[in-house]
Tab-separated table of N, CA and C in Angstrom:
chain	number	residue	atom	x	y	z
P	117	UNK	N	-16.504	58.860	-66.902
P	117	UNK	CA	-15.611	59.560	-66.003
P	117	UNK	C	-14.535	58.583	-65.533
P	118	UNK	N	-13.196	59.190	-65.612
P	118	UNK	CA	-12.203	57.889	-65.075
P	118	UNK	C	-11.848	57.676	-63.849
P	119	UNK	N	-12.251	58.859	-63.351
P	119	UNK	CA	-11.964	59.020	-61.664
P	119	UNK	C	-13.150	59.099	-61.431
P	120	UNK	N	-14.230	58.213	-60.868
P	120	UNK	CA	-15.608	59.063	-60.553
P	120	UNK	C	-15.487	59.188	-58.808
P	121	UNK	N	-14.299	58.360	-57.917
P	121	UNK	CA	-14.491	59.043	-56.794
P	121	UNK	C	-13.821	60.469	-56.681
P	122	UNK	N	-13.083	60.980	-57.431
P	122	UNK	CA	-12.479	62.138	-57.243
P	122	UNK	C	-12.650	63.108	-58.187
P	123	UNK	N	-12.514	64.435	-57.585
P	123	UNK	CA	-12.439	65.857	-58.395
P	123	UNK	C	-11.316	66.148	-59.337
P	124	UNK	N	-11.561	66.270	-60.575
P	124	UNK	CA	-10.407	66.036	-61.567
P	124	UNK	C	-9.524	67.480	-62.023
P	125	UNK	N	-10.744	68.936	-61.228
P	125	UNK	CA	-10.549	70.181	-62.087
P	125	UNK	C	-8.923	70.771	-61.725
P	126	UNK	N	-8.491	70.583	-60.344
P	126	UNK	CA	-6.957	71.037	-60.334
P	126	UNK	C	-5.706	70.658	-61.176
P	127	UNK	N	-6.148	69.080	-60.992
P	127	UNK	CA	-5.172	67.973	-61.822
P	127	UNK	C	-5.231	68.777	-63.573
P	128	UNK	N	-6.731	68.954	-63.957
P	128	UNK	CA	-6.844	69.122	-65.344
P	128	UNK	C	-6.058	70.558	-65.841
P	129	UNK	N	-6.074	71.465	-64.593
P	129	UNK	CA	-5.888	72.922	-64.958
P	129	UNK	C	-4.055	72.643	-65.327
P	130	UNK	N	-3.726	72.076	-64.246
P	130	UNK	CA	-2.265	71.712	-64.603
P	130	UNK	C	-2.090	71.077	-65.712
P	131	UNK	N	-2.810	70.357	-65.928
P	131	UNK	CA	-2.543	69.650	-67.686
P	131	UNK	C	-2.557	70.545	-68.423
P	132	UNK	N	-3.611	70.808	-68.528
P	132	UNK	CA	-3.902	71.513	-69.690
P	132	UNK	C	-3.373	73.120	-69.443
P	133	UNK	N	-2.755	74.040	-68.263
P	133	UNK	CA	-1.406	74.697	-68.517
P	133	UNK	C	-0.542	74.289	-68.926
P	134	UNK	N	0.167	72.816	-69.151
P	134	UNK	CA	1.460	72.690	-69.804
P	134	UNK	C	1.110	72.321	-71.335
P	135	UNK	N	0.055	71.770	-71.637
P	135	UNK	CA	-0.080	71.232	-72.988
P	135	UNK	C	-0.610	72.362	-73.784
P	136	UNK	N	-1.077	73.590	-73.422
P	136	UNK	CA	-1.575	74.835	-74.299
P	136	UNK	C	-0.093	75.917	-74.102
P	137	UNK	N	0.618	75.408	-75.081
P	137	UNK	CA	1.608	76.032	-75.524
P	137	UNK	C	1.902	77.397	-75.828
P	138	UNK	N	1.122	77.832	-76.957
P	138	UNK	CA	0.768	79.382	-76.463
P	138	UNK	C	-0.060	79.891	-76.004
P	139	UNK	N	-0.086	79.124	-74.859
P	139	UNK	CA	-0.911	79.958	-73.524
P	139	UNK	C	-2.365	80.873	-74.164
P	140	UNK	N	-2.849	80.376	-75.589
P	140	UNK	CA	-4.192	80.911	-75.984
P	140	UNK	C	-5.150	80.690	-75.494
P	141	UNK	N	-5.344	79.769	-74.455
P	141	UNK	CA	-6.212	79.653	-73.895
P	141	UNK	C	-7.647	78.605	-74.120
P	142	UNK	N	-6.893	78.088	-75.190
P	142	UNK	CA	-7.556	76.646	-75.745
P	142	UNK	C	-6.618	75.544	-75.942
P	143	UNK	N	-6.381	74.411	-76.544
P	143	UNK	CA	-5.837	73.633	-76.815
P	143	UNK	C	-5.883	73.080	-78.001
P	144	UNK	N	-4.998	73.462	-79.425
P	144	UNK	CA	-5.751	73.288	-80.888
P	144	UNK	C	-4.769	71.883	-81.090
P	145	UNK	N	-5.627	71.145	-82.124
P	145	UNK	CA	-5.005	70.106	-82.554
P	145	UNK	C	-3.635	69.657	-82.420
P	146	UNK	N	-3.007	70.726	-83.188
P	146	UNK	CA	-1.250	70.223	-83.170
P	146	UNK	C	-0.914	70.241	-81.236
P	147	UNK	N	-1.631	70.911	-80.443
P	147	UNK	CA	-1.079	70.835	-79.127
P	147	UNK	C	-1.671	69.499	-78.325
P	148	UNK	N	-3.141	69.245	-78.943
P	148	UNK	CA	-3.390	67.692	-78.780
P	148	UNK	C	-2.935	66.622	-79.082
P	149	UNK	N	-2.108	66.563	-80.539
P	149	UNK	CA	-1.344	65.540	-80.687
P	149	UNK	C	0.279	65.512	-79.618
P	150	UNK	N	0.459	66.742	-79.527
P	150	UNK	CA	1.564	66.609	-78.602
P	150	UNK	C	1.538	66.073	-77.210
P	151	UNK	N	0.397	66.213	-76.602
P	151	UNK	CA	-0.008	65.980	-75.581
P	151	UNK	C	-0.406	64.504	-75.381
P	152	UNK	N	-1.038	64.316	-76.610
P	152	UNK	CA	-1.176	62.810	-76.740
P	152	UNK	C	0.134	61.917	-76.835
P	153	UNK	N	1.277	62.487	-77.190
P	153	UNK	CA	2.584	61.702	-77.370
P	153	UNK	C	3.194	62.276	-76.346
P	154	UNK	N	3.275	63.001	-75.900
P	154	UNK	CA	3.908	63.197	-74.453
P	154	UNK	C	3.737	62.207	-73.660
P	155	UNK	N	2.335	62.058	-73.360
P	155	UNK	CA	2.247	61.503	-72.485
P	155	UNK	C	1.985	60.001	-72.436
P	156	UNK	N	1.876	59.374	-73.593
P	156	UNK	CA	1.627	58.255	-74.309
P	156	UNK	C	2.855	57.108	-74.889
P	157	UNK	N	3.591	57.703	-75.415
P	157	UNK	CA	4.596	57.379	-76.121
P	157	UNK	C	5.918	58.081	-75.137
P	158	UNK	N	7.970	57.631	-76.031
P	158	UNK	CA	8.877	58.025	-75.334
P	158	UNK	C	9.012	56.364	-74.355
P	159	UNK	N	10.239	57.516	-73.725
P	159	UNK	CA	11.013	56.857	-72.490
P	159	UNK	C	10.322	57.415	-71.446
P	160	UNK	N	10.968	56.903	-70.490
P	160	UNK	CA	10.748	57.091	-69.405
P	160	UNK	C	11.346	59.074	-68.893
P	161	UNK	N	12.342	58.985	-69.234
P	161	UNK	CA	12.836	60.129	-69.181
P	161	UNK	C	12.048	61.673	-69.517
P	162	UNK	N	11.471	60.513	-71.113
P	162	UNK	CA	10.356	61.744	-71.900
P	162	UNK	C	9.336	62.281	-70.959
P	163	UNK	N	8.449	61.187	-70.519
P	163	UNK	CA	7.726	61.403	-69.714
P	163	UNK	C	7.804	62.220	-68.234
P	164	UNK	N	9.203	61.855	-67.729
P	164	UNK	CA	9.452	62.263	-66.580
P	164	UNK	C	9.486	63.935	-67.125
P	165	UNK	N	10.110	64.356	-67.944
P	165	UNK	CA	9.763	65.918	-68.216
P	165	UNK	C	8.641	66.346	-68.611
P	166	UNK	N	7.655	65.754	-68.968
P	166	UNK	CA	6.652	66.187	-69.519
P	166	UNK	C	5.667	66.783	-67.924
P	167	UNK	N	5.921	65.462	-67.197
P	167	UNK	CA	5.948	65.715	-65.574
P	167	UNK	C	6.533	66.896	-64.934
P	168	UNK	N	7.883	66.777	-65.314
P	168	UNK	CA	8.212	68.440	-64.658
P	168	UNK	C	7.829	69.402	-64.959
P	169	UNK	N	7.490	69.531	-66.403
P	169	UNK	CA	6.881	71.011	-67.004
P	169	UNK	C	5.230	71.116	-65.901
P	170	UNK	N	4.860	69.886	-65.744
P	170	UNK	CA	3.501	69.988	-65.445
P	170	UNK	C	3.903	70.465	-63.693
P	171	UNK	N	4.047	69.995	-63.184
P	171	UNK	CA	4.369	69.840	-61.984
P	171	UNK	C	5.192	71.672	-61.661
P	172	UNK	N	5.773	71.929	-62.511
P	172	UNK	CA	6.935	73.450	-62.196
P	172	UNK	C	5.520	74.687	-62.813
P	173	UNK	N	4.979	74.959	-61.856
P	173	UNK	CA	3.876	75.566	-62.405
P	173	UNK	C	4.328	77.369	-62.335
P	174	UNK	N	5.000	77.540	-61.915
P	174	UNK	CA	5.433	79.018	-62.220
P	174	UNK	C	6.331	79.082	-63.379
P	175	UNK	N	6.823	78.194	-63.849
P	175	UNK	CA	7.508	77.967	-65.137
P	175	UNK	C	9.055	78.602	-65.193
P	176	UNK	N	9.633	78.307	-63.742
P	176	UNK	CA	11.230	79.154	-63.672
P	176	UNK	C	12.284	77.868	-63.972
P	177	UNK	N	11.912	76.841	-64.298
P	177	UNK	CA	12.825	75.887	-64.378
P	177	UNK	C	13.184	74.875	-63.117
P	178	UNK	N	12.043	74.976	-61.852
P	178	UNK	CA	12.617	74.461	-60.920
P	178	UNK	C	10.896	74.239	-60.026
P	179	UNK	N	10.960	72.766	-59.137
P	179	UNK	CA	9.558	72.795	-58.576
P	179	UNK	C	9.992	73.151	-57.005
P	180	UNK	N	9.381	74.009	-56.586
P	180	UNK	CA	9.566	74.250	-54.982
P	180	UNK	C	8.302	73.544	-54.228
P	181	UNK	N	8.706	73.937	-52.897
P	181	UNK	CA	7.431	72.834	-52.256
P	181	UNK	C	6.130	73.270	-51.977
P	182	UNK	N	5.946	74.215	-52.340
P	182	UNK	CA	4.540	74.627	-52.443
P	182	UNK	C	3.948	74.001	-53.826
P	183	UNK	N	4.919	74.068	-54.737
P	183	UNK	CA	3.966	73.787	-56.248
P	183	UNK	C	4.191	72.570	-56.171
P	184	UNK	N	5.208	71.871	-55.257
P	184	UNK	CA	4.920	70.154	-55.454
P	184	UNK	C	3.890	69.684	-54.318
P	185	UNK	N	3.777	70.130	-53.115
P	185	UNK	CA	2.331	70.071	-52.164
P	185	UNK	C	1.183	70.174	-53.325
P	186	UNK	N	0.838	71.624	-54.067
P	186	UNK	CA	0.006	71.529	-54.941
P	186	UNK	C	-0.603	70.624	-56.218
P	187	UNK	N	0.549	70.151	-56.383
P	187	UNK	CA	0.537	69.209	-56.904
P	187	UNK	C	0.260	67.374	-56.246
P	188	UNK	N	0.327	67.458	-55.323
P	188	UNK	CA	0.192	66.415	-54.322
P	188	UNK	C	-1.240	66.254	-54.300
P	189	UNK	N	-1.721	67.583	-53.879
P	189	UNK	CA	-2.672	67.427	-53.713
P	189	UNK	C	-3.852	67.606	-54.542
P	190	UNK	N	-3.481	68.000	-55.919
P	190	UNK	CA	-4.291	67.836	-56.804
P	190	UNK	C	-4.610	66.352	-57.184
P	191	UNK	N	-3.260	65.623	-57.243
P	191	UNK	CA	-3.382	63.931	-57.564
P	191	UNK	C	-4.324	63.162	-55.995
P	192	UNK	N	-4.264	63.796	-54.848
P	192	UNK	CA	-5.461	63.386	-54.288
P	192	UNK	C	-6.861	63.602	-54.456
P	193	UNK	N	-6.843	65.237	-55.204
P	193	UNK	CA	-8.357	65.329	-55.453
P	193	UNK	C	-8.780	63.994	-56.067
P	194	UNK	N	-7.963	64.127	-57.356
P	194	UNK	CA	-7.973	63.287	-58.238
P	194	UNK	C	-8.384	62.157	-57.973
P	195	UNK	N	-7.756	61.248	-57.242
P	195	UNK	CA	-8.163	59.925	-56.792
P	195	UNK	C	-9.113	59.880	-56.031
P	196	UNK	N	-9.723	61.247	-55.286
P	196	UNK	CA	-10.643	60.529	-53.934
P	196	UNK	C	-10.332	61.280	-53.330
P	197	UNK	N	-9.083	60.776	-52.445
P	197	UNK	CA	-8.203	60.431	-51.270
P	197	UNK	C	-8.058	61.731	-50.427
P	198	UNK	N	-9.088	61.020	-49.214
P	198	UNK	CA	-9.499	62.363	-48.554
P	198	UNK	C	-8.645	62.582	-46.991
P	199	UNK	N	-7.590	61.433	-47.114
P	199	UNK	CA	-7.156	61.312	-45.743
P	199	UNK	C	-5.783	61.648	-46.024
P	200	UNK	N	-5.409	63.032	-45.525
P	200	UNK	CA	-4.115	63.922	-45.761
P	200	UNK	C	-3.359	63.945	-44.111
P	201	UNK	N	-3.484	63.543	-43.633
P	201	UNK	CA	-2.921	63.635	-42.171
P	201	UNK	C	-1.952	63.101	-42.276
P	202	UNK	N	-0.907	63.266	-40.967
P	202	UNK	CA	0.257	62.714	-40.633
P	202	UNK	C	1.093	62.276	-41.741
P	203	UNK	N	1.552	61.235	-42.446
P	203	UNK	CA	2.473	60.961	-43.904
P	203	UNK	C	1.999	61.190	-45.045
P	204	UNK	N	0.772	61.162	-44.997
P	204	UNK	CA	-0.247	61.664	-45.898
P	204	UNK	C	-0.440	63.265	-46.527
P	205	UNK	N	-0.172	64.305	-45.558
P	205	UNK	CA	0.085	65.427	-45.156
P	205	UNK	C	0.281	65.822	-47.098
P	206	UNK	N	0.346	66.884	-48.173
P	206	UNK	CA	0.668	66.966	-49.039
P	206	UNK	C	2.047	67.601	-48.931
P	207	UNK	N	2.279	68.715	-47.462
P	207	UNK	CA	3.123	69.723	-47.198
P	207	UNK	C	4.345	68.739	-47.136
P	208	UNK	N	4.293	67.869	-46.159
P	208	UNK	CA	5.082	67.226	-45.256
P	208	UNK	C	5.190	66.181	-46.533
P	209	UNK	N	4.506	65.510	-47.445
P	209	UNK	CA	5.162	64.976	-48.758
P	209	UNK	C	6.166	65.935	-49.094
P	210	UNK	N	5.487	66.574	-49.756
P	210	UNK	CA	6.748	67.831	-50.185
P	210	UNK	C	7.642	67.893	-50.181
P	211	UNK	N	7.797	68.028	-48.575
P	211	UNK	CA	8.918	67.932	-48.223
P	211	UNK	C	10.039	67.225	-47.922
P	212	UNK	N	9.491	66.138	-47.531
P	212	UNK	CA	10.521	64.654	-47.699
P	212	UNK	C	10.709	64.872	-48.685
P	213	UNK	N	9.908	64.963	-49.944
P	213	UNK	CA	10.784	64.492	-51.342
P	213	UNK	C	11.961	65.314	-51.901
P	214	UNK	N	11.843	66.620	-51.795
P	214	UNK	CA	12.748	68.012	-51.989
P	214	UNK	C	14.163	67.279	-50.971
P	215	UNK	N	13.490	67.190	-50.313
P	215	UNK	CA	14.541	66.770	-49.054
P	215	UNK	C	15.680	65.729	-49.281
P	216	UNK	N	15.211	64.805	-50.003
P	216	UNK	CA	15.861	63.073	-50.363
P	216	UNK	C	16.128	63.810	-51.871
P	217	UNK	N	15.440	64.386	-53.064
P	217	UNK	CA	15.898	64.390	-54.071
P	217	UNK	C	16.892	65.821	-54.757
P	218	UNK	N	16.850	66.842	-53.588
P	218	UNK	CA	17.139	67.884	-54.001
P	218	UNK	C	18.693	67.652	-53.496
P	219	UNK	N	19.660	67.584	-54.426
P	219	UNK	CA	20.971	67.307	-54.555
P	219	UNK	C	21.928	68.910	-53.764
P	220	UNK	N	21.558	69.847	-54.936
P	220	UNK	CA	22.097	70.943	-54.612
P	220	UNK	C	21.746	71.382	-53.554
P	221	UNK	N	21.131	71.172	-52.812
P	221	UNK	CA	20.415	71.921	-51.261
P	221	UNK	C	20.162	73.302	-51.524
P	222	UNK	N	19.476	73.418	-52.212
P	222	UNK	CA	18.647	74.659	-52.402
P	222	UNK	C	17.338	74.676	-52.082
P	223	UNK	N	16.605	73.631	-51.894
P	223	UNK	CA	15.175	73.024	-51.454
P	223	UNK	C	14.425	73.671	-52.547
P	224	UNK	N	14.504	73.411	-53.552
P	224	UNK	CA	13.974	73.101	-55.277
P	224	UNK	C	14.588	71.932	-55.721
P	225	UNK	N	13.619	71.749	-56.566
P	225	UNK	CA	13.891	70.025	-57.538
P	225	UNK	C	13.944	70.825	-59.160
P	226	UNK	N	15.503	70.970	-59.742
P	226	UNK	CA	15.569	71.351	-60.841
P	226	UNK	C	15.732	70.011	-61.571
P	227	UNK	N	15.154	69.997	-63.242
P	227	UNK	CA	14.664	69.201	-63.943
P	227	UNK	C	15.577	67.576	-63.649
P	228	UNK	N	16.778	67.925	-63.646
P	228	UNK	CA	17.814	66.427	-63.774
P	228	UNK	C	17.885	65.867	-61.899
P	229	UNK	N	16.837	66.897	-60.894
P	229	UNK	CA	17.131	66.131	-59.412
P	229	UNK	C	15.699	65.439	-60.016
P	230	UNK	N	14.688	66.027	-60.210
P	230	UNK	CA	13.563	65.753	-60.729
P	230	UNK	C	13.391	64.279	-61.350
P	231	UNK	N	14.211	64.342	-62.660
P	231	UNK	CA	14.501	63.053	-63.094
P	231	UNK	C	15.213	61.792	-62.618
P	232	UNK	N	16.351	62.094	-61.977
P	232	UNK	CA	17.274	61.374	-61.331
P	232	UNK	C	16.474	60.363	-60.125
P	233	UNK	N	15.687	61.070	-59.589
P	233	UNK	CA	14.494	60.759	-58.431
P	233	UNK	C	13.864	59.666	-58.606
């Protein structure tokens, strides 16, 4: 286990929604090798989208702050990390970051504020 202090199943569901391509509901080889070079291989850039697809979980082209809280706080299951209070907060992450990276002031992070970040 690579995380054994933390719960891995939110973090994984998000993975493995962006890496099962047609959404069949498994993950067949050719979507494993992709997944394996997504996230493995590339620039920095590569990666940083491979991140947004994961992270933009309604799939409209843009992360709002609920799906980036959700995401916050899946990478705490993940680690452990059971102390969410005050800066810690996943909401109040959220939101600083939308806040500092969201250019257009729309309070969404579309793919290039995302990257730029």
């Amino acid at each position: 286990q690579f995380y054994p202090q933390g719960k891995a199943d939110a973090f994984c569901k998000y993975a493995f929604a962006t890496f099962d391509a047609n959404n069949d509901g498994t993950i067949d080889f050719d979507e494993f090798l992709l997944a394996i070079a997504a996230t493995s291989q590339g620039n920095l850039t590569d990666r940083l989208e491979v991140a947004f697809e994961m992270y933009d979980a309604s799939g409209d082209g843009q992360i709002d702050q609920k799906e980036l809280a959700n995401m916050i706080s899946a990478m705490y299951d993940l680690l452990g990390e059971t102390d969410r209070k005050g800066d810690r907060d996943p909401k109040k992450r959220a939101a600083e970051i939308i806040t500092k990276l969201d250019v257009g002031g729309d309070k969404k992070l579309n793919k290039q504020e995302f990257i730029a970040g």
